[in-house]
PDB file of C-alpha atoms in Angstrom:
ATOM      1  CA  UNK A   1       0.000   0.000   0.000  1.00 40.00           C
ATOM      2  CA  UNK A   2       1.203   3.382  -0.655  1.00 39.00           C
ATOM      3  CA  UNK A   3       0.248   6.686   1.025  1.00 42.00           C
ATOM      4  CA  UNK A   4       0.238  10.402  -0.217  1.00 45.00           C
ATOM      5  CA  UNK A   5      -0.863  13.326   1.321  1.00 44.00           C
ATOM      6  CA  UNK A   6      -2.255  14.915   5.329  1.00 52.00           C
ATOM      7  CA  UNK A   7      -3.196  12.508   7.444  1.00 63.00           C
ATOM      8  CA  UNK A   8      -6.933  13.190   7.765  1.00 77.00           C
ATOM      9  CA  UNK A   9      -9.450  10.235  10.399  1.00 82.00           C
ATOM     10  CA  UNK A  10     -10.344   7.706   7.738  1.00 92.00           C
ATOM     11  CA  UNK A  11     -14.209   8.010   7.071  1.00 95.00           C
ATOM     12  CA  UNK A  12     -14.178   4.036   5.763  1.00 97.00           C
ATOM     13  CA  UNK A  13     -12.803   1.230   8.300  1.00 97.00           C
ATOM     14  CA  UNK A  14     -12.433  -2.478   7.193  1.00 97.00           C
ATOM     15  CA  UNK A  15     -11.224  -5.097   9.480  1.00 97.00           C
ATOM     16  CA  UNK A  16     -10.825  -8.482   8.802  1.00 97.00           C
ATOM     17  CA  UNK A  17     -13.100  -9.363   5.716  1.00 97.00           C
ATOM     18  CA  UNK A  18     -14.109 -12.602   4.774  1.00 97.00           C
ATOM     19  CA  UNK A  19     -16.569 -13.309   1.868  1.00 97.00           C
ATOM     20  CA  UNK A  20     -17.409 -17.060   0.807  1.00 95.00           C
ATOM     21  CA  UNK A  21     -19.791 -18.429  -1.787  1.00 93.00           C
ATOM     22  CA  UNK A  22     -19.910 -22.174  -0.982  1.00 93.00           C
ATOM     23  CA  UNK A  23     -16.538 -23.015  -0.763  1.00 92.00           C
ATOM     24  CA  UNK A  24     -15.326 -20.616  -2.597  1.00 93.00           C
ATOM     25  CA  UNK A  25     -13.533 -18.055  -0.385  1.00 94.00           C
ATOM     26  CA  UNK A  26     -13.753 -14.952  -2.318  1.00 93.00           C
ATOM     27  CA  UNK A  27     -12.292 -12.479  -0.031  1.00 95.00           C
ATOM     28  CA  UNK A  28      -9.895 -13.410   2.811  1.00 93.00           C
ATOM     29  CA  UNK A  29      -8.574 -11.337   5.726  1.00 94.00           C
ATOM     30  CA  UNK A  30      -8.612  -7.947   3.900  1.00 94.00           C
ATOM     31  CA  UNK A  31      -8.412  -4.551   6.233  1.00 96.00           C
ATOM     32  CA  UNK A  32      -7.975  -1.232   4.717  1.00 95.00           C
ATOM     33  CA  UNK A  33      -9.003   2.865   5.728  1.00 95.00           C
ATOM     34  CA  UNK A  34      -9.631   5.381   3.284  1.00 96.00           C
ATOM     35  CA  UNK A  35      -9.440   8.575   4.312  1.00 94.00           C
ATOM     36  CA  UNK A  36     -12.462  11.687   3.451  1.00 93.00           C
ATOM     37  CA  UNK A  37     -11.362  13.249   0.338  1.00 92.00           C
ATOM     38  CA  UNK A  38      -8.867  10.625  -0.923  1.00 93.00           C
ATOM     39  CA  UNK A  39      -8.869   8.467  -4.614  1.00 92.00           C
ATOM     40  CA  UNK A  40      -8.626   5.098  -3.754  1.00 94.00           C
ATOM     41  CA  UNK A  41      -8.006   2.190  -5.528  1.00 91.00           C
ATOM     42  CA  UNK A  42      -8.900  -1.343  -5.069  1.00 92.00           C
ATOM     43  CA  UNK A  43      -6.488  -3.003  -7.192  1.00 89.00           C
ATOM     44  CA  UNK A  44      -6.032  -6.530  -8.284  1.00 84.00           C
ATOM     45  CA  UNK A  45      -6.875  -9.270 -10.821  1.00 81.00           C
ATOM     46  CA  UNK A  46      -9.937 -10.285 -11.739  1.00 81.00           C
ATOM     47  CA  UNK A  47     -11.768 -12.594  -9.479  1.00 82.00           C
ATOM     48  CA  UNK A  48      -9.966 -11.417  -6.974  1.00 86.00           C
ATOM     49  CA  UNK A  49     -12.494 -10.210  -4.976  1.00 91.00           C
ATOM     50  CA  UNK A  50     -12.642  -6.837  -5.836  1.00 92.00           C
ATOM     51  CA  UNK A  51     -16.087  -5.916  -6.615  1.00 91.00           C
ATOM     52  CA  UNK A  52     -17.025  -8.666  -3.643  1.00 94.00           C
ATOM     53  CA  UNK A  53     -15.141  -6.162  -1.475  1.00 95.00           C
ATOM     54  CA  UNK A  54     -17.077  -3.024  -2.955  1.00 95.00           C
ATOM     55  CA  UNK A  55     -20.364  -4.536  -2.827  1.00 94.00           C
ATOM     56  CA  UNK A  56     -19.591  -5.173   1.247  1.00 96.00           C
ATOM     57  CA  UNK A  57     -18.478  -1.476   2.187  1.00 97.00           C
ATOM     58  CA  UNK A  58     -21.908  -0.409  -0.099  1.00 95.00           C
ATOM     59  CA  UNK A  59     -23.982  -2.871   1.900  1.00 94.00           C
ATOM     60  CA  UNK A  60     -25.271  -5.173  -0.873  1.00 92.00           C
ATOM     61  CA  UNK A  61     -23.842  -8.280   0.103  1.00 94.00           C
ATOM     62  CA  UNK A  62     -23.108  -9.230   3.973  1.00 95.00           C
ATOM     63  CA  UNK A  63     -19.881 -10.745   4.322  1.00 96.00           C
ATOM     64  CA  UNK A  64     -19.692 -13.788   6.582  1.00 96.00           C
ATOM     65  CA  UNK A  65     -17.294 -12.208   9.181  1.00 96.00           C
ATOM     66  CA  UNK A  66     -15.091  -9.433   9.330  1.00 97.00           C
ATOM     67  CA  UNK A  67     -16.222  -5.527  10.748  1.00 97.00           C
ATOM     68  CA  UNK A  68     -17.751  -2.325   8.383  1.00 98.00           C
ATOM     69  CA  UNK A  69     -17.610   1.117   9.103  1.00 97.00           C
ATOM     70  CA  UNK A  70     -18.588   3.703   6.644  1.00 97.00           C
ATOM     71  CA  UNK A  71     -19.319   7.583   8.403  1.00 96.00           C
ATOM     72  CA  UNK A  72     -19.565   5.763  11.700  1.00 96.00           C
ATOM     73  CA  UNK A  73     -22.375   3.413  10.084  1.00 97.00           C
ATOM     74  CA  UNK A  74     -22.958  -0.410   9.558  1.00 97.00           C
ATOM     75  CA  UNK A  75     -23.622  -1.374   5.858  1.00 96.00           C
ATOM     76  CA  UNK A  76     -25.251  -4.201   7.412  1.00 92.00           C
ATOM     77  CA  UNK A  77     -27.566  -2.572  10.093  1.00 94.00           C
ATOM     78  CA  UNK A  78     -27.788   1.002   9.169  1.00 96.00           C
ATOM     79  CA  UNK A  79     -28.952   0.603   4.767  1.00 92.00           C
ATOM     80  CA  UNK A  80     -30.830   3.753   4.565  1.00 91.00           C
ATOM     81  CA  UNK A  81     -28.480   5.721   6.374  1.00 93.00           C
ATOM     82  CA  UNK A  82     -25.905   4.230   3.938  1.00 94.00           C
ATOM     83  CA  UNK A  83     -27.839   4.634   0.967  1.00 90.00           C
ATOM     84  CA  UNK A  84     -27.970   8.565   1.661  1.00 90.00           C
ATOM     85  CA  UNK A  85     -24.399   9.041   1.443  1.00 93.00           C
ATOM     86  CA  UNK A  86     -23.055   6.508  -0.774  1.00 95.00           C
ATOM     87  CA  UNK A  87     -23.469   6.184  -4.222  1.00 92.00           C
ATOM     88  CA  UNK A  88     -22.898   3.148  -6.079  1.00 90.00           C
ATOM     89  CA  UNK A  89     -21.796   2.331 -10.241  1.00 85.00           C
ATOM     90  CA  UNK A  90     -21.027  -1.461 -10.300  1.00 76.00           C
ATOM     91  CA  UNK A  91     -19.463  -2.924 -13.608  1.00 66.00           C
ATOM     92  CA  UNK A  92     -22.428  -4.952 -13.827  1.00 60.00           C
ATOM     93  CA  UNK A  93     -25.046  -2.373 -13.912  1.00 63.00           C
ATOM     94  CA  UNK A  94     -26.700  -1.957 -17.224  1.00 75.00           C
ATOM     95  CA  UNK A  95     -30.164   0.416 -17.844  1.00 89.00           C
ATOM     96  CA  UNK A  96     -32.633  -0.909 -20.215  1.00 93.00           C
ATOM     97  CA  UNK A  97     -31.702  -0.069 -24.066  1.00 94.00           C
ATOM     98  CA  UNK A  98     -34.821   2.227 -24.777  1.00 96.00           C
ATOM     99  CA  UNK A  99     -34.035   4.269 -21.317  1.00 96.00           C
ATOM    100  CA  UNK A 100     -32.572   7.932 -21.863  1.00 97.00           C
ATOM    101  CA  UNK A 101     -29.833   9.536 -20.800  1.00 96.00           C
ATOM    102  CA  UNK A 102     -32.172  12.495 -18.709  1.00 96.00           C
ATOM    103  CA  UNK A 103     -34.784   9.720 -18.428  1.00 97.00           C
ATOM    104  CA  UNK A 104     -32.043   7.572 -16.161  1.00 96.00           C
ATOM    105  CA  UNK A 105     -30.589  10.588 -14.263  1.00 96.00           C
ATOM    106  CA  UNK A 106     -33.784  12.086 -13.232  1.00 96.00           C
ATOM    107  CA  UNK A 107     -35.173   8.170 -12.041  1.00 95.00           C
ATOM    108  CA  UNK A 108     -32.036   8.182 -10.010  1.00 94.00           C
ATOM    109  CA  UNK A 109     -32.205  11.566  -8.142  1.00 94.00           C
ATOM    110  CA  UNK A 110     -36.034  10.720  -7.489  1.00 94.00           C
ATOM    111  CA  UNK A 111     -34.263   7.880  -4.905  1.00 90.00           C
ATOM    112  CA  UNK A 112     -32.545  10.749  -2.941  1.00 90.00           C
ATOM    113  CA  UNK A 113     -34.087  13.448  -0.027  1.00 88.00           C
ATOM    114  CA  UNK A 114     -32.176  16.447  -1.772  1.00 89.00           C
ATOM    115  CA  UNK A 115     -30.639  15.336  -5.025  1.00 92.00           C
ATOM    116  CA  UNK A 116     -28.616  17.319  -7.273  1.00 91.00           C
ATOM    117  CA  UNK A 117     -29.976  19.312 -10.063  1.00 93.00           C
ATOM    118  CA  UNK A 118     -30.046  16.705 -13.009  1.00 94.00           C
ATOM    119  CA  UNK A 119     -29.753  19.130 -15.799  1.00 92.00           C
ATOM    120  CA  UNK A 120     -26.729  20.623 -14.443  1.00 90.00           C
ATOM    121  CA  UNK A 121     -25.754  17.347 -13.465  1.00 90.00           C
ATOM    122  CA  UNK A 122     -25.229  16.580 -16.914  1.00 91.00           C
ATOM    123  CA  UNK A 123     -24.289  20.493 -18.203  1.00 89.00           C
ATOM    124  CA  UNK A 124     -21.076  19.373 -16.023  1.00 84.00           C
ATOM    125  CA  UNK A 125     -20.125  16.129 -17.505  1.00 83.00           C
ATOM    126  CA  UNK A 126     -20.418  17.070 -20.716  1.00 83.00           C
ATOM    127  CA  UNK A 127     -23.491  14.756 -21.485  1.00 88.00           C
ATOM    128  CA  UNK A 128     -26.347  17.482 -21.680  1.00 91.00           C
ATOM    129  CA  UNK A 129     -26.865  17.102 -25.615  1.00 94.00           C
ATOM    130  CA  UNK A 130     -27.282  13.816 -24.563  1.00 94.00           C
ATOM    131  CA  UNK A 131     -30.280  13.736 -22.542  1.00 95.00           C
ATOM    132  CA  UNK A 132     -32.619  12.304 -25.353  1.00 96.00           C
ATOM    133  CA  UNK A 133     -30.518   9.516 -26.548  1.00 96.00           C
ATOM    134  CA  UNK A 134     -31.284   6.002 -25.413  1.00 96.00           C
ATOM    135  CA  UNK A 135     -29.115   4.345 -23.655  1.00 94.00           C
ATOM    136  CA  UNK A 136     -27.999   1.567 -26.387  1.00 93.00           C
ATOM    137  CA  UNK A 137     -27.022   4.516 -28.683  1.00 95.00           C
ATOM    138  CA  UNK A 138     -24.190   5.628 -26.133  1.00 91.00           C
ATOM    139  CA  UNK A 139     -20.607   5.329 -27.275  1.00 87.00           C
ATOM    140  CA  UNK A 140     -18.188   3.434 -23.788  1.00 81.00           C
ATOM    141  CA  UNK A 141     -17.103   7.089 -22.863  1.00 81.00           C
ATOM    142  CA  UNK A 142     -20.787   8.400 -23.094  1.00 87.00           C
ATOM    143  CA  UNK A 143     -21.826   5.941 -20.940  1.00 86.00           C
ATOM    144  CA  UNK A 144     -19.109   5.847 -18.037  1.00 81.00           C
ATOM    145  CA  UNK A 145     -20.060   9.588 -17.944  1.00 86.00           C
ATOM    146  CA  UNK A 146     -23.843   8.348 -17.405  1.00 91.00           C
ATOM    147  CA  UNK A 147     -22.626   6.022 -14.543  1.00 87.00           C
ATOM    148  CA  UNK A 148     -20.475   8.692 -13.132  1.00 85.00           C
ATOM    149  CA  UNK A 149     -23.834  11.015 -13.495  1.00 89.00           C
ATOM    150  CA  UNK A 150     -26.190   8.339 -11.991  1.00 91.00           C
ATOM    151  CA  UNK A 151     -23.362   7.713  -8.765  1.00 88.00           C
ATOM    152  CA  UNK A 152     -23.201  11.531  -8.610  1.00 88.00           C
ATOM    153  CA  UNK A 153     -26.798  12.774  -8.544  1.00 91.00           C
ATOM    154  CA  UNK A 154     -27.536  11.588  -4.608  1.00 92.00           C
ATOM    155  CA  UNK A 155     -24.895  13.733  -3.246  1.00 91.00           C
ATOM    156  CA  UNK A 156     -23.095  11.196  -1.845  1.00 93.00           C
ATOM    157  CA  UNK A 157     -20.273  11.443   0.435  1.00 95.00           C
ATOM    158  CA  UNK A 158     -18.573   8.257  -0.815  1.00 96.00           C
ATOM    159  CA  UNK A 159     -18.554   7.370  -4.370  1.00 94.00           C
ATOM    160  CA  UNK A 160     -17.914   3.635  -5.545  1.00 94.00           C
ATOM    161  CA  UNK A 161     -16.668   2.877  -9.159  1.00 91.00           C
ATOM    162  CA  UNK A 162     -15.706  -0.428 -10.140  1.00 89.00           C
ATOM    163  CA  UNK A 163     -14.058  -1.042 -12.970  1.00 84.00           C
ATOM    164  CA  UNK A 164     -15.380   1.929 -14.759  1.00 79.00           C
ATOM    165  CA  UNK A 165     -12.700   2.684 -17.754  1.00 78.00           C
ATOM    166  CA  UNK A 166     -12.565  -1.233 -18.659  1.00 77.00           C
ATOM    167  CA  UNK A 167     -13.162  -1.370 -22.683  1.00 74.00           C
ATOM    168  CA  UNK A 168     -12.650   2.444 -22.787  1.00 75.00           C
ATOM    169  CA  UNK A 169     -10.082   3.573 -25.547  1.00 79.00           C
ATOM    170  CA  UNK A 170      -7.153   5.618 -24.079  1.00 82.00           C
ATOM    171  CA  UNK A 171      -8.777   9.664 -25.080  1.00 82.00           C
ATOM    172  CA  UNK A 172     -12.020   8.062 -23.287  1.00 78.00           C
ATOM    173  CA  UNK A 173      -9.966   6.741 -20.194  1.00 79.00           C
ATOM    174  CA  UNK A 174      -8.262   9.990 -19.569  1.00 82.00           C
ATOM    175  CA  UNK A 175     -11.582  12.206 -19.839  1.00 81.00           C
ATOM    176  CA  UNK A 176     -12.903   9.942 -17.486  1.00 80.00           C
ATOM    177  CA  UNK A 177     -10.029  10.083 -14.907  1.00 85.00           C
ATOM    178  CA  UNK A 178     -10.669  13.448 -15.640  1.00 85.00           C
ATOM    179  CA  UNK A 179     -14.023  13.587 -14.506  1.00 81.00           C
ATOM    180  CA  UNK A 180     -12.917  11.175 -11.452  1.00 85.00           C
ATOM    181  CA  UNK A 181     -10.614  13.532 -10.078  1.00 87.00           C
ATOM    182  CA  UNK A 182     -13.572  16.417 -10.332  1.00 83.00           C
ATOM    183  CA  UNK A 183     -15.885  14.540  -8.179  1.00 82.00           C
ATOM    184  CA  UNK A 184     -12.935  13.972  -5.487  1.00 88.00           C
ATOM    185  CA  UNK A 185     -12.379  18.583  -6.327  1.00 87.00           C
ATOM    186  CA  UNK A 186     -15.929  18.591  -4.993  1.00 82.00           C
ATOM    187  CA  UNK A 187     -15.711  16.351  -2.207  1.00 87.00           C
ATOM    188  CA  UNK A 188     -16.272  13.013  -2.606  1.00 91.00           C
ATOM    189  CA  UNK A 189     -13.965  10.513  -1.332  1.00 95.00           C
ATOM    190  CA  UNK A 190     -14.370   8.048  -4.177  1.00 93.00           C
ATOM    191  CA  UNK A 191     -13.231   4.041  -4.556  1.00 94.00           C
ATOM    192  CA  UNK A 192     -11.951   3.082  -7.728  1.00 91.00           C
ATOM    193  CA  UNK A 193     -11.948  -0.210  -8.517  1.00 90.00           C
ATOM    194  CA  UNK A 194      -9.473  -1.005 -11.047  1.00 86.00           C
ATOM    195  CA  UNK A 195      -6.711  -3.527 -12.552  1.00 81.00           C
ATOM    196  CA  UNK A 196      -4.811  -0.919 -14.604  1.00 79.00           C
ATOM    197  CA  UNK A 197      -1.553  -0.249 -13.384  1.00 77.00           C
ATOM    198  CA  UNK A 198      -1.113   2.771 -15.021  1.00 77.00           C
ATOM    199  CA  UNK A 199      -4.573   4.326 -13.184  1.00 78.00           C
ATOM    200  CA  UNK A 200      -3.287   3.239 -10.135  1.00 75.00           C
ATOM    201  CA  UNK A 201      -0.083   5.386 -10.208  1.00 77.00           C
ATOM    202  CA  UNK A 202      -2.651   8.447 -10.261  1.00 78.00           C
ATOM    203  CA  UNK A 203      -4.634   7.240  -6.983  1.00 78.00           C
ATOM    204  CA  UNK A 204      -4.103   9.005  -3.535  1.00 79.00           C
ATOM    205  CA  UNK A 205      -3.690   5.650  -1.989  1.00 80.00           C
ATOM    206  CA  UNK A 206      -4.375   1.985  -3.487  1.00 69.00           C
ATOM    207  CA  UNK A 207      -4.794  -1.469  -1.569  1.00 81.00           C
ATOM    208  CA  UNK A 208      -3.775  -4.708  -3.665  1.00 78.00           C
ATOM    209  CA  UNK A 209      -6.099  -7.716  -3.069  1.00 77.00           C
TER     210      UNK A 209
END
């Protein structure tokens, strides 16, 4: 692990994580802190456990042992307070073909107390000429700029990204790191899941698992 930076109370605490599917272990043993504020990176290859790992801090899975603690709350006993302040872009995620860009952004921010504004949501990721295309028409870069929009538009204090400039072509990968390192200029810490090298020499701090 590598560290840059103040030292600043780390807003994320894992201890100890185990995940198994059967007997499968998917994760094993892994701690790590992230600081408020920070880029960090979840780094390994795949099936490695990384999105397992993700999908624990977030609260969608429950991992069989092993401790959680995200703004001082339990992704396992305190989901709507950790649904306020977290917002979440898994690799898997797809929107159905016909949905629109505004369509999708506006659905999302109907989920949240006090979202952003989705039109200048998307003004400031460049995808506002967008807003009446379908989903299925959206080039890769287009649409990691949706997810970042959709992971955005709660006002979360923790941002999760997995994977998110996979299949991206390298202009598209560095206008998305781009936008990335805008969300953290606003305040959002922000996990990137990744197993790029190269992105991972541009994180704050990275853990390897």
């Amino acid at each position: 692990m590598s560290e840059s930076g103040h030292m600043r109370a780390a807003v994320v605490t894992v201890q100890h994580l185990v995940k198994r599917y059967g007997n499968l272990v998917a994760i094993n043993d892994v701690s790590l802190s992230i600081r408020e504020g920070e880029i960090f990176g979840i780094i390994g290859p795949n099936g490695a456990g990384k999105t397992t790992t993700v999908e624990c801090i977030s609260g969608l899975r429950s991992p069989d042992s092993g401790s959680i603690s995200v703004y001082g709350f339990s992704p396992r006993k305190d989901r709507d307070r950790i649904r306020e302040i977290v917002g979440v872009q898994l690799q898997e995620s797809a929107l159905p073909p016909r949905l629109k860009v505004g369509e999708a952004v506006r659905l999302f921010a109907s989920f949240y107390p006090n979202p952003l504004d989705p039109n200048e949501l998307l003004e400031s990721l460049g995808i506002r000429q967008m807003e009446h295309s379908a989903f299925k028409s959206l080039s890769g870069g287009q649409k990691q700029r949706l997810s970042i929009a959709l992971a955005l538009v709660g006002r979360p204090r923790l941002a999760i990204l997995d994977e998110l400039t996979t299949g991206l072509d390298p202009e598209a990968r560095r206008e998305t790191w781009s936008l990335i390192e805008h969300m953290r200029d606003r305040g959002v810490t922000v996990i990137l899941v990744t197993h790029f090298m190269d992105e991972a020499e541009r994180l704050d701090r990275k853990s390897v698992v």
